[in-house]
CSV table of C-alpha atoms in Angstrom, one decimal:
chain,number,residue,atom,x,y,z
A,1,MET,CA,20.6,51.5,-23.6
A,2,GLU,CA,18.2,49.6,-21.4
A,3,ILE,CA,18.7,45.9,-20.6
A,4,HIS,CA,15.8,43.6,-19.7
A,5,ALA,CA,16.0,40.0,-18.6
A,6,LEU,CA,13.8,36.9,-19.0
A,7,SER,CA,14.4,33.7,-17.1
A,8,LEU,CA,14.1,30.4,-19.0
A,9,CYS,CA,13.1,28.5,-15.8
A,10,PRO,CA,9.3,27.8,-16.1
A,11,SER,CA,8.7,27.8,-12.4
A,12,ALA,CA,10.5,31.1,-11.6
A,13,PRO,CA,8.5,34.3,-11.2
A,14,PHE,CA,9.0,37.2,-13.4
A,15,LEU,CA,12.5,38.4,-12.7
A,16,ASN,CA,13.9,41.8,-12.3
A,17,PRO,CA,16.3,43.4,-14.8
A,18,ARG,CA,19.9,44.4,-14.1
A,19,ARG,CA,20.3,47.9,-12.7
A,20,ASN,CA,20.5,50.5,-15.5
A,21,PRO,CA,23.7,52.5,-16.0
A,22,PRO,CA,23.7,55.8,-14.1
A,23,SER,CA,23.2,57.8,-17.3
A,24,GLN,CA,19.9,56.0,-18.1
A,25,SER,CA,16.5,56.4,-16.6
A,26,SER,CA,15.4,53.6,-14.2
A,27,ARG,CA,11.7,53.8,-14.9
A,28,PRO,CA,10.1,50.3,-15.4
A,29,ARG,CA,9.2,49.3,-18.9
A,30,ARG,CA,7.2,46.4,-20.3
A,31,ILE,CA,8.3,44.3,-23.2
A,32,ALA,CA,5.7,41.9,-24.7
A,33,LEU,CA,6.7,38.6,-26.1
A,34,ASN,CA,4.6,35.7,-27.4
A,35,ALA,CA,5.7,32.5,-25.6
A,36,TYR,CA,5.9,30.4,-28.7
A,37,SER,CA,7.7,33.2,-30.6
A,38,PHE,CA,10.1,33.7,-27.8
A,39,LEU,CA,11.2,30.1,-27.9
A,40,LYS,CA,11.8,30.3,-31.6
A,41,SER,CA,13.7,33.5,-31.1
A,42,ILE,CA,16.6,31.5,-29.6
A,43,ASP,CA,17.5,30.6,-33.1
A,44,ASP,CA,15.9,33.6,-34.9
A,45,CYS,CA,15.7,37.0,-33.2
A,46,LYS,CA,13.3,38.3,-35.9
A,47,CYS,CA,10.3,36.5,-34.2
A,48,LEU,CA,9.9,39.3,-31.6
A,49,ARG,CA,7.0,40.9,-33.5
A,50,SER,CA,4.2,39.0,-31.9
A,51,THR,CA,3.9,40.3,-28.4
A,52,THR,CA,1.7,39.0,-25.5
A,53,LEU,CA,3.8,37.9,-22.5
A,54,PHE,CA,4.7,40.8,-20.1
A,55,LEU,CA,7.9,41.4,-18.2
A,56,SER,CA,8.3,43.9,-15.5
A,57,SER,CA,11.8,45.4,-14.9
A,58,THR,CA,13.0,46.5,-11.5
A,59,SER,CA,16.3,47.2,-10.0
A,60,SER,CA,18.0,44.1,-8.7
A,61,PHE,CA,18.2,40.2,-8.7
A,62,ASP,CA,17.9,37.8,-5.9
A,63,LYS,CA,21.5,37.2,-4.8
A,64,ALA,CA,21.1,34.1,-2.6
A,65,SER,CA,20.9,31.5,-5.4
A,66,SER,CA,22.8,29.5,-8.0
A,67,SER,CA,23.2,30.3,-11.7
A,68,LEU,CA,21.0,29.4,-14.6
A,69,PRO,CA,21.4,30.5,-18.3
A,70,LEU,CA,19.5,33.7,-19.0
A,71,LEU,CA,18.8,35.6,-22.2
A,72,VAL,CA,19.2,39.4,-22.1
A,73,LEU,CA,17.6,41.5,-24.7
A,74,ASN,CA,19.3,44.7,-25.7
A,75,GLN,CA,16.8,47.0,-27.4
A,76,ARG,CA,19.3,49.0,-29.3
A,77,THR,CA,21.1,46.1,-31.0
A,78,ASN,CA,18.0,43.8,-31.1
A,79,GLY,CA,20.2,40.9,-29.9
A,80,PHE,CA,20.5,38.4,-27.0
A,81,LYS,CA,23.2,38.1,-24.4
A,82,VAL,CA,23.8,35.2,-22.0
A,83,GLY,CA,23.4,36.2,-18.3
A,84,ALA,CA,22.5,34.3,-15.1
A,85,THR,CA,19.4,34.0,-12.9
A,86,SER,CA,18.8,32.3,-9.7
A,87,MET,CA,17.5,28.9,-8.6
A,88,PRO,CA,17.8,27.0,-5.3
A,89,GLU,CA,20.9,24.7,-5.2
A,90,ASN,CA,19.3,22.1,-3.0
A,91,ALA,CA,16.1,21.6,-5.1
A,92,ASP,CA,17.4,18.2,-6.4
A,93,GLU,CA,18.7,17.2,-3.0
A,94,ALA,CA,15.4,17.9,-1.4
A,95,ALA,CA,13.6,15.8,-4.0
A,96,LYS,CA,16.1,13.0,-3.5
A,97,SER,CA,15.8,13.2,0.3
A,98,GLU,CA,12.0,13.0,0.1
A,99,GLU,CA,12.2,10.0,-2.2
A,100,LEU,CA,14.7,8.3,0.2
A,101,PHE,CA,12.5,9.0,3.2
A,102,ARG,CA,9.5,7.5,1.4
A,103,THR,CA,11.5,4.4,0.4
A,104,LEU,CA,12.7,3.9,4.0
A,105,GLN,CA,9.2,4.5,5.4
A,106,LEU,CA,7.8,1.9,3.0
A,107,GLY,CA,10.6,-0.6,3.8
A,108,SER,CA,10.1,-0.2,7.5
A,109,MET,CA,6.3,-0.7,7.1
A,110,PHE,CA,7.0,-4.0,5.3
A,111,VAL,CA,9.3,-5.2,8.0
A,112,VAL,CA,6.7,-4.4,10.7
A,113,TRP,CA,4.1,-6.1,8.6
A,114,TYR,CA,6.2,-9.3,8.3
A,115,LEU,CA,7.1,-9.4,12.0
A,116,LEU,CA,3.6,-8.9,13.2
A,117,ASN,CA,2.4,-11.6,10.8
A,118,ILE,CA,4.9,-14.1,12.1
A,119,TYR,CA,3.9,-13.6,15.7
A,120,PHE,CA,0.2,-13.7,14.8
A,121,ASN,CA,0.6,-17.1,13.0
A,122,ILE,CA,2.6,-18.6,15.9
A,123,TYR,CA,0.2,-17.4,18.7
A,124,ASN,CA,-2.9,-18.1,16.6
A,125,LYS,CA,-1.8,-21.7,15.8
A,126,GLN,CA,-1.1,-22.3,19.5
A,127,VAL,CA,-4.6,-21.1,20.4
A,128,LEU,CA,-6.3,-23.1,17.7
A,129,LYS,CA,-4.5,-26.3,18.7
A,130,VAL,CA,-6.1,-26.3,22.2
A,131,PHE,CA,-9.2,-24.2,21.4
A,132,PRO,CA,-10.6,-25.5,18.1
A,133,PHE,CA,-13.3,-23.0,17.6
A,134,PRO,CA,-12.2,-20.8,14.6
A,135,ALA,CA,-15.4,-18.7,14.4
A,136,THR,CA,-15.1,-17.8,18.1
A,137,VAL,CA,-11.4,-17.1,17.8
A,138,THR,CA,-11.8,-14.9,14.7
A,139,ALA,CA,-14.7,-13.0,16.4
A,140,PHE,CA,-12.5,-12.5,19.4
A,141,GLN,CA,-9.7,-11.1,17.2
A,142,PHE,CA,-12.2,-8.7,15.6
A,143,GLY,CA,-13.3,-7.7,19.0
A,144,CYS,CA,-9.8,-6.9,20.1
A,145,GLY,CA,-9.4,-4.8,16.9
A,146,THR,CA,-12.6,-3.0,17.7
A,147,VAL,CA,-11.4,-2.0,21.1
A,148,LEU,CA,-8.1,-0.8,19.6
A,149,VAL,CA,-10.0,1.3,17.0
A,150,PHE,CA,-12.2,3.0,19.6
A,151,LEU,CA,-9.2,3.7,21.8
A,152,MET,CA,-7.4,5.3,18.8
A,153,TRP,CA,-10.4,7.5,18.1
A,154,SER,CA,-11.1,8.3,21.7
A,155,PHE,CA,-7.6,9.6,22.3
A,156,ASN,CA,-7.5,11.4,19.0
A,157,LEU,CA,-4.7,9.4,17.7
A,158,TYR,CA,-6.4,9.4,14.4
A,159,PRO,CA,-9.5,11.5,13.2
A,160,ARG,CA,-12.8,9.7,13.5
A,161,PRO,CA,-14.6,9.4,10.2
A,162,ARG,CA,-18.2,10.4,9.5
A,163,ILE,CA,-19.8,7.6,7.5
A,164,THR,CA,-22.4,8.5,5.0
A,165,LYS,CA,-25.1,6.2,3.7
A,166,SER,CA,-23.3,5.9,0.3
A,167,GLN,CA,-20.0,5.1,2.0
A,168,PHE,CA,-21.6,2.5,4.2
A,169,SER,CA,-23.3,0.8,1.2
A,170,ALA,CA,-19.9,0.6,-0.5
A,171,ILE,CA,-18.0,-0.6,2.6
A,172,LEU,CA,-20.5,-3.3,3.6
A,173,PRO,CA,-19.7,-5.7,0.8
A,174,LEU,CA,-16.0,-5.3,1.6
A,175,ALA,CA,-16.7,-6.1,5.3
A,176,VAL,CA,-18.5,-9.3,4.4
A,177,ILE,CA,-15.6,-10.4,2.2
A,178,HIS,CA,-13.1,-9.3,4.9
A,179,THR,CA,-14.9,-11.4,7.5
A,180,MET,CA,-15.1,-14.5,5.3
A,181,GLY,CA,-11.4,-14.2,4.3
A,182,ASN,CA,-10.2,-14.1,7.9
A,183,LEU,CA,-12.5,-16.8,9.1
A,184,LEU,CA,-11.5,-19.1,6.2
A,185,THR,CA,-7.8,-18.5,7.0
A,186,ASN,CA,-8.3,-19.5,10.6
A,187,ILE,CA,-10.2,-22.6,9.7
A,188,SER,CA,-7.3,-23.6,7.5
A,189,LEU,CA,-4.7,-22.8,10.1
A,190,GLY,CA,-6.6,-25.0,12.6
A,191,LYS,CA,-6.7,-28.0,10.2
A,192,VAL,CA,-3.3,-28.0,8.6
A,193,ALA,CA,0.3,-26.8,9.2
A,194,VAL,CA,1.0,-23.1,9.1
A,195,SER,CA,3.6,-23.6,6.3
A,196,PHE,CA,1.1,-25.5,4.2
A,197,THR,CA,-1.6,-22.9,4.5
A,198,HIS,CA,0.8,-20.2,3.4
A,199,THR,CA,2.1,-22.4,0.6
A,200,ILE,CA,-1.5,-22.5,-0.8
A,201,LYS,CA,-1.9,-18.8,-0.2
A,202,ALA,CA,1.2,-18.3,-2.5
A,203,MET,CA,-1.4,-18.6,-5.3
A,204,GLU,CA,-2.6,-15.1,-4.5
A,205,PRO,CA,-1.0,-13.6,-7.6
A,206,PHE,CA,-3.2,-15.8,-9.7
A,207,PHE,CA,-6.4,-14.4,-8.1
A,208,THR,CA,-4.9,-10.9,-8.2
A,209,VAL,CA,-4.4,-11.1,-11.9
A,210,VAL,CA,-7.9,-12.4,-12.5
A,211,LEU,CA,-9.7,-10.0,-10.2
A,212,SER,CA,-7.6,-7.0,-11.4
A,213,SER,CA,-8.6,-7.8,-15.0
A,214,LEU,CA,-12.3,-8.0,-14.0
A,215,PHE,CA,-12.6,-5.0,-11.7
A,216,LEU,CA,-9.7,-2.7,-12.6
A,217,LYS,CA,-9.5,-3.5,-16.3
A,218,GLU,CA,-5.8,-4.4,-16.1
A,219,SER,CA,-4.9,-6.8,-18.9
A,220,PRO,CA,-2.0,-9.1,-17.9
A,221,SER,CA,0.9,-9.5,-20.3
A,222,LEU,CA,2.0,-12.9,-21.7
A,223,TRP,CA,5.0,-12.9,-19.3
A,224,VAL,CA,2.7,-12.4,-16.3
A,225,VAL,CA,0.5,-15.3,-17.4
A,226,ALA,CA,3.5,-17.5,-18.0
A,227,SER,CA,4.9,-16.8,-14.5
A,228,LEU,CA,1.7,-18.1,-13.0
A,229,VAL,CA,2.3,-21.6,-14.3
A,230,PRO,CA,5.1,-22.5,-11.8
A,231,VAL,CA,3.0,-20.9,-9.0
A,232,VAL,CA,0.1,-23.2,-9.7
A,233,GLY,CA,2.3,-26.2,-10.4
A,234,GLY,CA,4.4,-25.7,-7.2
A,235,VAL,CA,1.3,-25.4,-5.0
A,236,ALA,CA,-0.1,-28.6,-6.6
A,237,LEU,CA,3.1,-30.5,-6.0
A,238,ALA,CA,3.3,-29.3,-2.4
A,239,SER,CA,-0.3,-30.2,-1.8
A,240,PHE,CA,0.1,-33.8,-3.1
A,241,THR,CA,3.0,-34.4,-0.7
A,242,GLU,CA,1.8,-32.5,2.4
A,243,ALA,CA,1.8,-34.7,5.5
A,244,SER,CA,-0.9,-32.6,7.2
A,245,PHE,CA,-3.1,-32.4,4.1
A,246,ASN,CA,-6.9,-32.5,4.4
A,247,TRP,CA,-9.5,-31.1,2.1
A,248,ILE,CA,-11.0,-28.7,4.6
A,249,GLY,CA,-7.7,-27.0,5.2
A,250,PHE,CA,-6.9,-27.0,1.5
A,251,GLY,CA,-10.3,-25.7,0.4
A,252,THR,CA,-10.6,-23.0,3.0
A,253,ALA,CA,-7.1,-21.7,2.2
A,254,MET,CA,-8.0,-21.5,-1.5
A,255,ALA,CA,-11.2,-19.8,-0.7
A,256,SER,CA,-9.4,-17.2,1.5
A,257,ASN,CA,-7.2,-16.4,-1.5
A,258,LEU,CA,-10.2,-15.5,-3.5
A,259,THR,CA,-11.8,-13.4,-0.7
A,260,ASN,CA,-8.7,-11.6,0.4
A,261,GLN,CA,-7.7,-10.5,-3.1
A,262,SER,CA,-11.3,-9.5,-3.8
A,263,ARG,CA,-11.1,-7.3,-0.7
A,264,ASN,CA,-7.8,-5.7,-1.8
A,265,VAL,CA,-8.8,-5.0,-5.3
A,266,LEU,CA,-12.2,-3.7,-4.4
A,267,SER,CA,-10.9,-1.5,-1.6
A,268,LYS,CA,-8.4,0.0,-4.0
A,269,LYS,CA,-11.1,0.6,-6.5
A,270,LEU,CA,-13.2,2.2,-3.8
A,271,MET,CA,-10.4,4.5,-2.7
A,272,VAL,CA,-9.4,5.6,-6.2
A,273,ASN,CA,-12.8,6.1,-7.7
A,274,LYS,CA,-14.7,7.6,-4.8
A,275,GLU,CA,-14.0,11.2,-4.0
A,276,GLU,CA,-15.6,10.8,-0.6
A,277,ALA,CA,-13.8,7.5,0.1
A,278,LEU,CA,-12.2,6.9,3.5
A,279,ASP,CA,-8.4,6.6,3.8
A,280,ASN,CA,-7.1,3.2,4.4
A,281,ILE,CA,-6.6,3.5,8.2
A,282,ASN,CA,-10.3,4.5,8.8
A,283,LEU,CA,-11.5,2.1,6.1
A,284,PHE,CA,-9.9,-0.9,7.8
A,285,SER,CA,-11.1,0.4,11.2
A,286,VAL,CA,-14.7,0.5,10.0
A,287,LEU,CA,-14.2,-2.9,8.4
A,288,THR,CA,-13.1,-4.3,11.7
A,289,ILE,CA,-16.1,-3.0,13.6
A,290,ILE,CA,-18.6,-4.2,11.0
A,291,SER,CA,-16.9,-7.6,10.8
A,292,PHE,CA,-17.1,-8.0,14.6
A,293,LEU,CA,-20.8,-7.2,14.5
A,294,LEU,CA,-21.4,-9.6,11.7
A,295,LEU,CA,-19.3,-12.6,13.0
A,296,ALA,CA,-20.1,-12.4,16.7
A,297,PRO,CA,-23.7,-13.7,16.4
A,298,ILE,CA,-22.7,-16.2,13.8
A,299,ALA,CA,-20.0,-17.6,16.1
A,300,LEU,CA,-22.5,-17.9,18.9
A,301,LEU,CA,-24.9,-19.8,16.7
A,302,MET,CA,-22.2,-22.1,15.3
A,303,GLU,CA,-20.1,-22.8,18.3
A,304,GLY,CA,-22.0,-21.5,21.3
A,305,VAL,CA,-20.5,-19.3,24.1
A,306,LYS,CA,-16.9,-20.5,24.4
A,307,PHE,CA,-15.2,-17.6,26.2
A,308,SER,CA,-17.5,-17.6,29.2
A,309,PRO,CA,-16.1,-18.2,32.7
A,310,SER,CA,-18.0,-21.4,33.1
A,311,TYR,CA,-16.7,-22.9,29.9
A,312,LEU,CA,-13.1,-21.8,30.7
A,313,GLN,CA,-13.4,-23.3,34.2
A,314,PHE,CA,-14.6,-26.6,32.6
A,315,ALA,CA,-11.7,-26.5,30.1
A,316,ALA,CA,-9.3,-26.0,33.0
A,317,THR,CA,-10.5,-29.2,34.6
A,318,GLN,CA,-9.7,-30.9,31.3
A,319,GLY,CA,-6.0,-29.8,31.6
A,320,LEU,CA,-6.2,-26.5,29.6
A,321,ASN,CA,-4.0,-23.7,30.9
A,322,VAL,CA,-6.6,-21.0,30.9
A,323,LYS,CA,-4.2,-18.2,31.7
A,324,GLU,CA,-1.9,-19.1,28.8
A,325,LEU,CA,-4.9,-19.4,26.5
A,326,CYS,CA,-6.1,-15.9,27.4
A,327,VAL,CA,-2.6,-14.3,27.1
A,328,ARG,CA,-1.9,-15.9,23.8
A,329,SER,CA,-5.4,-15.1,22.5
A,330,LEU,CA,-4.9,-11.4,23.4
A,331,LEU,CA,-1.5,-11.3,21.8
A,332,ALA,CA,-2.9,-13.0,18.7
A,333,GLY,CA,-5.8,-10.5,18.6
A,334,PHE,CA,-3.4,-7.5,19.0
A,335,CYS,CA,-1.1,-8.8,16.2
A,336,PHE,CA,-4.1,-9.7,14.1
A,337,HIS,CA,-5.4,-6.1,14.1
A,338,THR,CA,-2.1,-4.3,13.9
A,339,TYR,CA,-0.6,-6.4,11.0
A,340,GLN,CA,-3.7,-5.9,8.9
A,341,GLN,CA,-3.7,-2.2,9.8
A,342,VAL,CA,-0.2,-1.9,8.5
A,343,SER,CA,-1.2,-4.0,5.5
A,344,TYR,CA,-3.9,-1.5,4.6
A,345,TYR,CA,-1.6,1.4,5.2
A,346,ILE,CA,0.8,-0.1,2.7
A,347,LEU,CA,-2.0,-0.7,0.3
A,348,GLN,CA,-2.7,3.0,0.3
A,349,MET,CA,0.9,3.6,-0.9
A,350,VAL,CA,1.2,0.9,-3.6
A,351,SER,CA,-1.0,-0.8,-6.2
A,352,PRO,CA,-3.0,-4.0,-5.5
A,353,VAL,CA,-0.5,-6.1,-7.6
A,354,SER,CA,2.5,-4.6,-5.7
A,355,HIS,CA,0.7,-5.3,-2.4
A,356,SER,CA,0.1,-8.9,-3.5
A,357,VAL,CA,3.7,-9.3,-4.4
A,358,GLY,CA,4.8,-8.1,-1.0
A,359,ASN,CA,2.2,-10.4,0.5
A,360,CYS,CA,3.8,-13.3,-1.4
A,361,VAL,CA,7.3,-12.4,-0.1
A,362,LYS,CA,5.8,-12.4,3.4
A,363,ARG,CA,4.7,-16.0,2.8
A,364,VAL,CA,8.3,-17.0,2.4
A,365,VAL,CA,9.2,-15.5,5.8
A,366,VAL,CA,6.2,-17.0,7.5
A,367,ILE,CA,6.8,-20.4,6.0
A,368,ILE,CA,10.4,-20.6,7.1
A,369,SER,CA,9.7,-19.2,10.6
A,370,SER,CA,6.8,-21.6,11.2
A,371,VAL,CA,8.8,-24.6,10.0
A,372,ILE,CA,11.6,-23.7,12.4
A,373,PHE,CA,9.3,-22.8,15.4
A,374,PHE,CA,6.9,-25.8,15.1
A,375,GLN,CA,9.6,-28.1,13.7
A,376,THR,CA,7.2,-29.2,10.9
A,377,ALA,CA,8.3,-32.3,9.0
A,378,VAL,CA,8.8,-31.3,5.4
A,379,SER,CA,9.6,-33.9,2.7
A,380,PRO,CA,12.1,-33.2,-0.2
A,381,ILE,CA,9.3,-33.2,-2.8
A,382,ASN,CA,7.1,-31.0,-0.6
A,383,SER,CA,10.0,-28.6,-0.3
A,384,LEU,CA,10.5,-28.7,-4.0
A,385,GLY,CA,6.9,-27.8,-4.6
A,386,THR,CA,7.0,-24.9,-2.2
A,387,ALA,CA,10.3,-23.7,-3.8
A,388,VAL,CA,8.8,-23.9,-7.3
A,389,ALA,CA,5.7,-21.9,-6.2
A,390,LEU,CA,7.8,-19.2,-4.6
A,391,ALA,CA,10.1,-19.1,-7.7
A,392,GLY,CA,7.0,-18.5,-9.7
A,393,VAL,CA,6.1,-15.6,-7.4
A,394,PHE,CA,9.6,-14.2,-8.1
A,395,LEU,CA,9.1,-14.5,-11.8
A,396,TYR,CA,5.7,-12.9,-11.4
A,397,THR,CA,7.3,-9.9,-9.8
A,398,ARG,CA,9.9,-9.6,-12.6
A,399,ALA,CA,7.2,-10.0,-15.2
A,400,LYS,CA,5.1,-7.2,-13.7
A,401,ARG,CA,8.1,-4.8,-14.2
A,402,ILE,CA,8.2,-5.5,-18.0
A,403,LYS,CA,6.3,-2.7,-19.6
A,404,PRO,CA,4.4,-3.6,-22.8
A,405,LYS,CA,5.8,-1.9,-25.9
A,406,ALA,CA,3.8,0.9,-27.4
A,407,ALA,CA,1.9,0.0,-30.5
């Protein structure tokens, strides 16, 4: 009587049979089974007539493993017996550990993103208060990022990309949008309070839904659309009661919503649909360099040379602390590049909508921290409007989790 074994685990290789009794020959034999017929044979052993799947029998099993149900075919009795085969015990634990590690990694990236953004807004606002040239400040920040990118590539901290013509033609529109979005944000931050700028930018889910529908063909559910109502209403209420309100600050903040979400959605579309697309780290690095090259001459035409030694010396005679200005400008430039670098890294790990949700949560942290640091005067109605807008963002995150029922 010869006994042959077949594992039911789909990922396991062909398994070896148990050792034959001493009285039997140990020569290998092949038994052919059709896969579909074999599955049916669990209930009906008569389905063994169609034969296509081969088993090789050898002398022993792998001993360092846990047990899994096994069917053993006895050729003399044409019956099945239950045996055991092997599978790693820690397979599930390894999968759970990997998932936990990814969750912790993503969580830590969000924390770093938030902290860098808080420091950027503080330093940037301090610079714009005494140096009201947003185009020059933004170009300087892109310049700082360009230096950091070249250092990263020069020291082989990250592989340098090779840009093809097709890649450049796809990236250039993103770079234009990226440049406009950051310039508009800095104009708004220079005109109104940091908390008000970020209250307006809480409307990003609205632009995300619209742009995702247009470019990614994502149809929003009724719950998602309903959640946008308190977002829009809360921003409107906060705007009507904002002490630092002016139309330039309000309009540029709204325009930055449109440009930033266009950049996020289009960059996600580029990365998903292009086989030769850059990863997010190099994509943002290339965007930073192109944005600096685009904005630097525009800043010179709009505002003149403002970081020259002669102008800084003149500003010092007017009471400006040039040393503090340079230090805070460098810190703002560093935080500006690194927080957006982290933002693009996160965008590579999540969807545009999830990224926008995280961005809206970041607004809460930035608003609270800026109000505390700058001691911004906030009226009760203004606080109510901000709270309603942020509550709408929370409802939006909940609505995005509701999966539509299958038709």
